[in-house]
Amino acid sequence: MRTWQVGDVMTREVETVVADTPYREVVDVLLRRGVSAVPVIDDFRRVLGVVSEADLLHRVERAGEPALRRVFESRRRRGARGKSAAVLAGDLMTAPAITTNPQAALSAAARLMDREQVKRLPVLDDLGRLVGIVSRADLLRVHLRSDAEIREDVVQEVLRRVLAVRDGLVTVEVRHGDVTLAGRLDRRSAVDLAGRLAGQVSGVVRVINAISYDADDTVPDPGQVMPVA
């Protein structure tokens, strides 16, 4: 069964800046491309950091304020104060960048974004070079698959290829991403596996598993003698 990876949904043409790109040019890049952040790279396309709208706004927030420095200043406030006076991308960026790789599962990328509170991740190859960028919107794109595409994957990949279920034993209906499985199989373990694998198909919102079974092979036979450790 095909599992979607970051490389399947990432944007490959990435607008970038370098460490000595001026503040105004960084702003122009964000506005022109309609993005909220841009990677900062070196000559080998290695990502040094990321400049986001939040990094740029520190300069706007402190415009006209006196340059006061508190005796006891938090690390976050100290960083924000430093960026408010920065004029180059290398001084504005947040580093190190939170990154991922093309082979990462979409679920892993989503958890990383949530944990680090970022909206997009630069994607690096095995040599650490920038090859793309993945956003929250990219991760959600798999849920735009049609019901027909989802049903085809459940039938072909789950039932036929993985479980080797004969045609006609299980029916599959998909409506707005909800998958309903019905029919009958010989073992309960096969029924449970069909439901779990169907839930892993890209675009599936939930699975309603109404398949019945002839024998419950998940319960130990009471007459079976268990070995003594």
PDB file of C-alpha atoms in Angstrom:
ATOM      1  CA  MET A   1       0.000   0.000   0.000  1.00  0.00           C
ATOM      2  CA  ARG A   2       1.364   3.394  -0.975  1.00  0.00           C
ATOM      3  CA  THR A   3       2.193   5.753   1.871  1.00  0.00           C
ATOM      4  CA  TRP A   4       2.449   9.414   0.912  1.00  0.00           C
ATOM      5  CA  GLN A   5       5.702  11.123   1.768  1.00  0.00           C
ATOM      6  CA  VAL A   6       6.852  14.732   2.005  1.00  0.00           C
ATOM      7  CA  GLY A   7       8.509  14.431  -1.415  1.00  0.00           C
ATOM      8  CA  ASP A   8       5.113  13.694  -2.992  1.00  0.00           C
ATOM      9  CA  VAL A   9       3.537  16.995  -1.930  1.00  0.00           C
ATOM     10  CA  MET A  10       6.383  19.474  -1.392  1.00  0.00           C
ATOM     11  CA  THR A  11       6.988  22.532  -3.570  1.00  0.00           C
ATOM     12  CA  ARG A  12      10.219  22.001  -5.506  1.00  0.00           C
ATOM     13  CA  GLU A  13      10.789  25.517  -6.813  1.00  0.00           C
ATOM     14  CA  VAL A  14      11.692  27.409  -3.660  1.00  0.00           C
ATOM     15  CA  GLU A  15      12.396  31.118  -3.476  1.00  0.00           C
ATOM     16  CA  THR A  16      15.475  31.664  -1.296  1.00  0.00           C
ATOM     17  CA  VAL A  17      17.702  34.441   0.003  1.00  0.00           C
ATOM     18  CA  VAL A  18      21.299  34.530   1.203  1.00  0.00           C
ATOM     19  CA  ALA A  19      22.709  35.813   4.479  1.00  0.00           C
ATOM     20  CA  ASP A  20      23.555  39.268   3.101  1.00  0.00           C
ATOM     21  CA  THR A  21      20.168  39.851   1.416  1.00  0.00           C
ATOM     22  CA  PRO A  22      18.868  43.255   2.667  1.00  0.00           C
ATOM     23  CA  TYR A  23      15.703  43.519   4.759  1.00  0.00           C
ATOM     24  CA  ARG A  24      13.748  45.260   1.985  1.00  0.00           C
ATOM     25  CA  GLU A  25      14.562  42.543  -0.549  1.00  0.00           C
ATOM     26  CA  VAL A  26      13.417  39.837   1.867  1.00  0.00           C
ATOM     27  CA  VAL A  27      10.099  41.663   2.257  1.00  0.00           C
ATOM     28  CA  ASP A  28       9.798  41.928  -1.530  1.00  0.00           C
ATOM     29  CA  VAL A  29      10.334  38.158  -1.899  1.00  0.00           C
ATOM     30  CA  LEU A  30       7.619  37.329   0.640  1.00  0.00           C
ATOM     31  CA  LEU A  31       5.115  39.697  -0.953  1.00  0.00           C
ATOM     32  CA  ARG A  32       5.912  38.690  -4.537  1.00  0.00           C
ATOM     33  CA  ARG A  33       5.610  34.955  -3.869  1.00  0.00           C
ATOM     34  CA  GLY A  34       2.767  35.227  -1.371  1.00  0.00           C
ATOM     35  CA  VAL A  35       4.585  33.172   1.283  1.00  0.00           C
ATOM     36  CA  SER A  36       5.129  33.789   4.986  1.00  0.00           C
ATOM     37  CA  ALA A  37       8.752  32.602   5.232  1.00  0.00           C
ATOM     38  CA  VAL A  38      11.846  32.084   3.095  1.00  0.00           C
ATOM     39  CA  PRO A  39      14.928  29.869   3.651  1.00  0.00           C
ATOM     40  CA  VAL A  40      18.359  31.454   3.952  1.00  0.00           C
ATOM     41  CA  ILE A  41      20.947  29.347   2.111  1.00  0.00           C
ATOM     42  CA  ASP A  42      24.691  29.307   1.490  1.00  0.00           C
ATOM     43  CA  ASP A  43      26.571  28.688  -1.770  1.00  0.00           C
ATOM     44  CA  PHE A  44      25.976  24.919  -1.469  1.00  0.00           C
ATOM     45  CA  ARG A  45      22.191  25.317  -0.926  1.00  0.00           C
ATOM     46  CA  ARG A  46      22.534  24.330   2.711  1.00  0.00           C
ATOM     47  CA  VAL A  47      19.887  25.984   4.873  1.00  0.00           C
ATOM     48  CA  LEU A  48      21.332  28.398   7.429  1.00  0.00           C
ATOM     49  CA  GLY A  49      17.990  29.504   8.828  1.00  0.00           C
ATOM     50  CA  VAL A  50      14.547  30.814   7.927  1.00  0.00           C
ATOM     51  CA  VAL A  51      13.263  34.384   7.818  1.00  0.00           C
ATOM     52  CA  SER A  52       9.543  34.581   8.556  1.00  0.00           C
ATOM     53  CA  GLU A  53       7.040  37.402   8.681  1.00  0.00           C
ATOM     54  CA  ALA A  54       7.326  37.246  12.473  1.00  0.00           C
ATOM     55  CA  ASP A  55      11.072  37.908  12.245  1.00  0.00           C
ATOM     56  CA  LEU A  56      10.493  40.898   9.972  1.00  0.00           C
ATOM     57  CA  LEU A  57       7.727  42.348  12.126  1.00  0.00           C
ATOM     58  CA  HIS A  58      10.073  42.891  15.072  1.00  0.00           C
ATOM     59  CA  ARG A  59      11.423  45.888  13.167  1.00  0.00           C
ATOM     60  CA  VAL A  60       7.906  47.283  12.653  1.00  0.00           C
ATOM     61  CA  GLU A  61       6.858  46.645  16.263  1.00  0.00           C
ATOM     62  CA  ARG A  62       9.757  48.642  17.666  1.00  0.00           C
ATOM     63  CA  ALA A  63       9.772  51.446  15.116  1.00  0.00           C
ATOM     64  CA  GLY A  64      10.060  54.784  16.933  1.00  0.00           C
ATOM     65  CA  GLU A  65      10.655  53.202  20.339  1.00  0.00           C
ATOM     66  CA  PRO A  66      13.732  54.162  22.361  1.00  0.00           C
ATOM     67  CA  ALA A  67      16.461  51.507  22.291  1.00  0.00           C
ATOM     68  CA  LEU A  68      16.133  50.525  25.958  1.00  0.00           C
ATOM     69  CA  ARG A  69      17.789  47.424  27.345  1.00  0.00           C
ATOM     70  CA  ARG A  70      16.399  45.832  30.483  1.00  0.00           C
ATOM     71  CA  VAL A  71      18.689  44.517  33.198  1.00  0.00           C
ATOM     72  CA  PHE A  72      16.787  41.204  33.388  1.00  0.00           C
ATOM     73  CA  GLU A  73      15.753  40.431  29.850  1.00  0.00           C
ATOM     74  CA  SER A  74      14.343  37.130  28.585  1.00  0.00           C
ATOM     75  CA  ARG A  75      16.128  35.273  25.819  1.00  0.00           C
ATOM     76  CA  ARG A  76      13.102  35.718  23.552  1.00  0.00           C
ATOM     77  CA  ARG A  77      12.912  39.474  24.173  1.00  0.00           C
ATOM     78  CA  ARG A  78      16.662  39.844  23.694  1.00  0.00           C
ATOM     79  CA  GLY A  79      16.416  38.049  20.339  1.00  0.00           C
ATOM     80  CA  ALA A  80      13.475  40.201  19.257  1.00  0.00           C
ATOM     81  CA  ARG A  81      15.333  43.374  20.185  1.00  0.00           C
ATOM     82  CA  GLY A  82      18.336  42.246  18.150  1.00  0.00           C
ATOM     83  CA  LYS A  83      16.209  41.524  15.088  1.00  0.00           C
ATOM     84  CA  SER A  84      14.472  44.896  15.330  1.00  0.00           C
ATOM     85  CA  ALA A  85      17.764  46.545  14.385  1.00  0.00           C
ATOM     86  CA  ALA A  86      18.848  43.940  11.819  1.00  0.00           C
ATOM     87  CA  VAL A  87      19.158  44.885   8.161  1.00  0.00           C
ATOM     88  CA  LEU A  88      20.377  41.596   6.634  1.00  0.00           C
ATOM     89  CA  ALA A  89      18.721  38.184   6.308  1.00  0.00           C
ATOM     90  CA  GLY A  90      21.531  36.497   8.255  1.00  0.00           C
ATOM     91  CA  ASP A  91      20.737  38.658  11.281  1.00  0.00           C
ATOM     92  CA  LEU A  92      16.965  38.455  10.864  1.00  0.00           C
ATOM     93  CA  MET A  93      16.664  34.682  10.438  1.00  0.00           C
ATOM     94  CA  THR A  94      15.672  32.124  13.018  1.00  0.00           C
ATOM     95  CA  ALA A  95      18.380  29.474  13.265  1.00  0.00           C
ATOM     96  CA  PRO A  96      18.874  26.600  13.201  1.00  0.00           C
ATOM     97  CA  ALA A  97      16.013  25.887  10.804  1.00  0.00           C
ATOM     98  CA  ILE A  98      13.505  23.131  11.533  1.00  0.00           C
ATOM     99  CA  THR A  99      13.770  20.836   8.506  1.00  0.00           C
ATOM    100  CA  THR A 100      12.583  17.497   7.141  1.00  0.00           C
ATOM    101  CA  ASN A 101      13.475  15.134   4.294  1.00  0.00           C
ATOM    102  CA  PRO A 102      11.620  13.896   1.182  1.00  0.00           C
ATOM    103  CA  GLN A 103      11.163  10.391   2.632  1.00  0.00           C
ATOM    104  CA  ALA A 104       9.446  11.570   5.823  1.00  0.00           C
ATOM    105  CA  ALA A 105       5.830  10.504   6.301  1.00  0.00           C
ATOM    106  CA  LEU A 106       3.264  13.290   6.131  1.00  0.00           C
ATOM    107  CA  SER A 107       2.123  12.468   9.661  1.00  0.00           C
ATOM    108  CA  ALA A 108       5.681  12.911  10.962  1.00  0.00           C
ATOM    109  CA  ALA A 109       5.996  16.277   9.203  1.00  0.00           C
ATOM    110  CA  ALA A 110       2.659  17.401  10.632  1.00  0.00           C
ATOM    111  CA  ARG A 111       3.708  16.441  14.173  1.00  0.00           C
ATOM    112  CA  LEU A 112       7.011  18.298  13.724  1.00  0.00           C
ATOM    113  CA  MET A 113       5.225  21.456  12.560  1.00  0.00           C
ATOM    114  CA  ASP A 114       2.841  21.270  15.508  1.00  0.00           C
ATOM    115  CA  ARG A 115       5.596  20.660  18.072  1.00  0.00           C
ATOM    116  CA  GLU A 116       7.850  23.437  16.768  1.00  0.00           C
ATOM    117  CA  GLN A 117       4.963  25.826  15.967  1.00  0.00           C
ATOM    118  CA  VAL A 118       6.065  26.474  12.381  1.00  0.00           C
ATOM    119  CA  LYS A 119       3.970  26.740   9.220  1.00  0.00           C
ATOM    120  CA  ARG A 120       6.418  25.209   6.739  1.00  0.00           C
ATOM    121  CA  LEU A 121       9.537  23.043   6.668  1.00  0.00           C
ATOM    122  CA  PRO A 122      12.519  23.270   4.306  1.00  0.00           C
ATOM    123  CA  VAL A 123      13.131  19.825   2.770  1.00  0.00           C
ATOM    124  CA  LEU A 124      16.749  18.641   2.593  1.00  0.00           C
ATOM    125  CA  ASP A 125      18.371  15.810   0.647  1.00  0.00           C
ATOM    126  CA  ASP A 126      20.885  13.329   2.079  1.00  0.00           C
ATOM    127  CA  LEU A 127      23.686  15.896   1.697  1.00  0.00           C
ATOM    128  CA  GLY A 128      21.770  18.585   3.567  1.00  0.00           C
ATOM    129  CA  ARG A 129      20.927  20.615   0.457  1.00  0.00           C
ATOM    130  CA  LEU A 130      17.595  22.339  -0.050  1.00  0.00           C
ATOM    131  CA  VAL A 131      15.377  20.438  -2.511  1.00  0.00           C
ATOM    132  CA  GLY A 132      11.932  21.776  -1.627  1.00  0.00           C
ATOM    133  CA  ILE A 133       9.633  23.168   1.009  1.00  0.00           C
ATOM    134  CA  VAL A 134       6.450  21.725   2.515  1.00  0.00           C
ATOM    135  CA  SER A 135       3.672  23.767   4.095  1.00  0.00           C
ATOM    136  CA  ARG A 136       0.608  22.945   6.160  1.00  0.00           C
ATOM    137  CA  ALA A 137      -1.494  23.417   3.037  1.00  0.00           C
ATOM    138  CA  ASP A 138       0.648  20.842   1.202  1.00  0.00           C
ATOM    139  CA  LEU A 139       0.023  18.279   3.950  1.00  0.00           C
ATOM    140  CA  LEU A 140      -3.716  18.867   3.695  1.00  0.00           C
ATOM    141  CA  ARG A 141      -3.678  18.365  -0.079  1.00  0.00           C
ATOM    142  CA  VAL A 142      -3.977  14.578   0.250  1.00  0.00           C
ATOM    143  CA  HIS A 143      -7.451  15.052   1.706  1.00  0.00           C
ATOM    144  CA  LEU A 144      -8.595  16.639  -1.564  1.00  0.00           C
ATOM    145  CA  ARG A 145      -8.538  13.247  -3.307  1.00  0.00           C
ATOM    146  CA  SER A 146     -11.819  12.191  -4.856  1.00  0.00           C
ATOM    147  CA  ASP A 147     -13.951   9.431  -3.352  1.00  0.00           C
ATOM    148  CA  ALA A 148     -13.329   7.359  -6.485  1.00  0.00           C
ATOM    149  CA  GLU A 149      -9.535   7.586  -6.038  1.00  0.00           C
ATOM    150  CA  ILE A 150      -9.803   6.606  -2.389  1.00  0.00           C
ATOM    151  CA  ARG A 151     -12.060   3.650  -3.180  1.00  0.00           C
ATOM    152  CA  GLU A 152      -9.662   2.451  -5.872  1.00  0.00           C
ATOM    153  CA  ASP A 153      -6.774   2.404  -3.389  1.00  0.00           C
ATOM    154  CA  VAL A 154      -8.793   0.563  -0.738  1.00  0.00           C
ATOM    155  CA  VAL A 155      -9.940  -2.089  -3.224  1.00  0.00           C
ATOM    156  CA  GLN A 156      -6.679  -2.541  -5.132  1.00  0.00           C
ATOM    157  CA  GLU A 157      -4.056  -1.983  -2.455  1.00  0.00           C
ATOM    158  CA  VAL A 158      -5.731  -3.115   0.762  1.00  0.00           C
ATOM    159  CA  LEU A 159      -8.194  -5.828  -0.223  1.00  0.00           C
ATOM    160  CA  ARG A 160      -6.578  -7.327  -3.320  1.00  0.00           C
ATOM    161  CA  ARG A 161      -2.841  -6.813  -2.947  1.00  0.00           C
ATOM    162  CA  VAL A 162      -2.284  -6.945   0.831  1.00  0.00           C
ATOM    163  CA  LEU A 163      -5.125  -9.159   2.080  1.00  0.00           C
ATOM    164  CA  ALA A 164      -5.745 -11.162  -1.124  1.00  0.00           C
ATOM    165  CA  VAL A 165      -9.521 -10.928  -0.609  1.00  0.00           C
ATOM    166  CA  ARG A 166     -11.528 -12.396  -3.482  1.00  0.00           C
ATOM    167  CA  ASP A 167     -13.791 -10.011  -5.375  1.00  0.00           C
ATOM    168  CA  GLY A 168     -17.332  -9.933  -4.037  1.00  0.00           C
ATOM    169  CA  LEU A 169     -16.527 -10.813  -0.424  1.00  0.00           C
ATOM    170  CA  VAL A 170     -16.160  -7.191   0.732  1.00  0.00           C
ATOM    171  CA  THR A 171     -17.870  -4.082  -0.605  1.00  0.00           C
ATOM    172  CA  VAL A 172     -16.353  -0.611  -0.344  1.00  0.00           C
ATOM    173  CA  GLU A 173     -18.316   2.623  -0.353  1.00  0.00           C
ATOM    174  CA  VAL A 174     -16.719   6.045   0.000  1.00  0.00           C
ATOM    175  CA  ARG A 175     -18.568   9.283   0.656  1.00  0.00           C
ATOM    176  CA  HIS A 176     -16.766  12.543   1.445  1.00  0.00           C
ATOM    177  CA  GLY A 177     -13.737  10.558   2.583  1.00  0.00           C
ATOM    178  CA  ASP A 178     -15.722   8.244   4.872  1.00  0.00           C
ATOM    179  CA  VAL A 179     -15.060   4.603   3.946  1.00  0.00           C
ATOM    180  CA  THR A 180     -17.653   1.931   4.701  1.00  0.00           C
ATOM    181  CA  LEU A 181     -16.539  -1.700   4.532  1.00  0.00           C
ATOM    182  CA  ALA A 182     -19.171  -4.453   4.468  1.00  0.00           C
ATOM    183  CA  GLY A 183     -19.275  -8.183   3.712  1.00  0.00           C
ATOM    184  CA  ARG A 184     -17.863 -11.252   5.403  1.00  0.00           C
ATOM    185  CA  LEU A 185     -14.402 -12.770   5.931  1.00  0.00           C
ATOM    186  CA  ASP A 186     -13.315 -15.971   7.600  1.00  0.00           C
ATOM    187  CA  ARG A 187     -11.234 -14.475  10.440  1.00  0.00           C
ATOM    188  CA  ARG A 188     -11.674 -11.516  12.773  1.00  0.00           C
ATOM    189  CA  SER A 189      -7.971 -10.639  12.512  1.00  0.00           C
ATOM    190  CA  ALA A 190      -8.416 -10.109   8.768  1.00  0.00           C
ATOM    191  CA  VAL A 191     -11.430  -7.876   9.413  1.00  0.00           C
ATOM    192  CA  ASP A 192      -9.478  -5.764  11.917  1.00  0.00           C
ATOM    193  CA  LEU A 193      -6.491  -5.501   9.563  1.00  0.00           C
ATOM    194  CA  ALA A 194      -8.718  -4.414   6.673  1.00  0.00           C
ATOM    195  CA  GLY A 195     -10.088  -1.583   8.801  1.00  0.00           C
ATOM    196  CA  ARG A 196      -6.672  -0.428   9.985  1.00  0.00           C
ATOM    197  CA  LEU A 197      -5.112  -0.475   6.519  1.00  0.00           C
ATOM    198  CA  ALA A 198      -8.079   1.306   4.961  1.00  0.00           C
ATOM    199  CA  GLY A 199      -7.625   4.056   7.541  1.00  0.00           C
ATOM    200  CA  GLN A 200      -4.047   4.561   6.352  1.00  0.00           C
ATOM    201  CA  VAL A 201      -5.061   5.280   2.744  1.00  0.00           C
ATOM    202  CA  SER A 202      -4.395   8.921   1.872  1.00  0.00           C
ATOM    203  CA  GLY A 203      -7.544  11.025   1.961  1.00  0.00           C
ATOM    204  CA  VAL A 204      -9.535   8.731   4.263  1.00  0.00           C
ATOM    205  CA  VAL A 205     -11.331  10.678   6.997  1.00  0.00           C
ATOM    206  CA  ARG A 206     -12.705   7.690   8.922  1.00  0.00           C
ATOM    207  CA  VAL A 207     -13.508   4.015   8.424  1.00  0.00           C
ATOM    208  CA  ILE A 208     -16.811   2.332   9.266  1.00  0.00           C
ATOM    209  CA  ASN A 209     -15.910  -1.357   9.451  1.00  0.00           C
ATOM    210  CA  ALA A 210     -19.085  -3.426   9.140  1.00  0.00           C
ATOM    211  CA  ILE A 211     -17.394  -6.612   7.904  1.00  0.00           C
ATOM    212  CA  SER A 212     -18.554  -9.728   9.778  1.00  0.00           C
ATOM    213  CA  TYR A 213     -16.431 -12.853  10.342  1.00  0.00           C
ATOM    214  CA  ASP A 214     -16.792 -16.600  10.793  1.00  0.00           C
ATOM    215  CA  ALA A 215     -14.243 -17.178  13.550  1.00  0.00           C
ATOM    216  CA  ASP A 216     -12.664 -14.959  16.196  1.00  0.00           C
ATOM    217  CA  ASP A 217      -9.003 -15.899  16.002  1.00  0.00           C
ATOM    218  CA  THR A 218      -7.992 -13.043  18.309  1.00  0.00           C
ATOM    219  CA  VAL A 219      -9.212 -14.926  21.402  1.00  0.00           C
ATOM    220  CA  PRO A 220      -7.012 -17.795  22.670  1.00  0.00           C
ATOM    221  CA  ASP A 221      -8.552 -21.256  22.449  1.00  0.00           C
ATOM    222  CA  PRO A 222      -9.516 -22.235  26.049  1.00  0.00           C
ATOM    223  CA  GLY A 223      -8.518 -25.796  25.287  1.00  0.00           C
ATOM    224  CA  GLN A 224      -5.046 -24.810  24.138  1.00  0.00           C
ATOM    225  CA  VAL A 225      -2.206 -25.649  26.542  1.00  0.00           C
ATOM    226  CA  MET A 226       0.049 -22.619  26.961  1.00  0.00           C
ATOM    227  CA  PRO A 227       3.791 -23.251  27.407  1.00  0.00           C
ATOM    228  CA  VAL A 228       5.244 -22.566  30.836  1.00  0.00           C
ATOM    229  CA  ALA A 229       8.082 -20.058  30.856  1.00  0.00           C
TER     230      ALA A 229
END
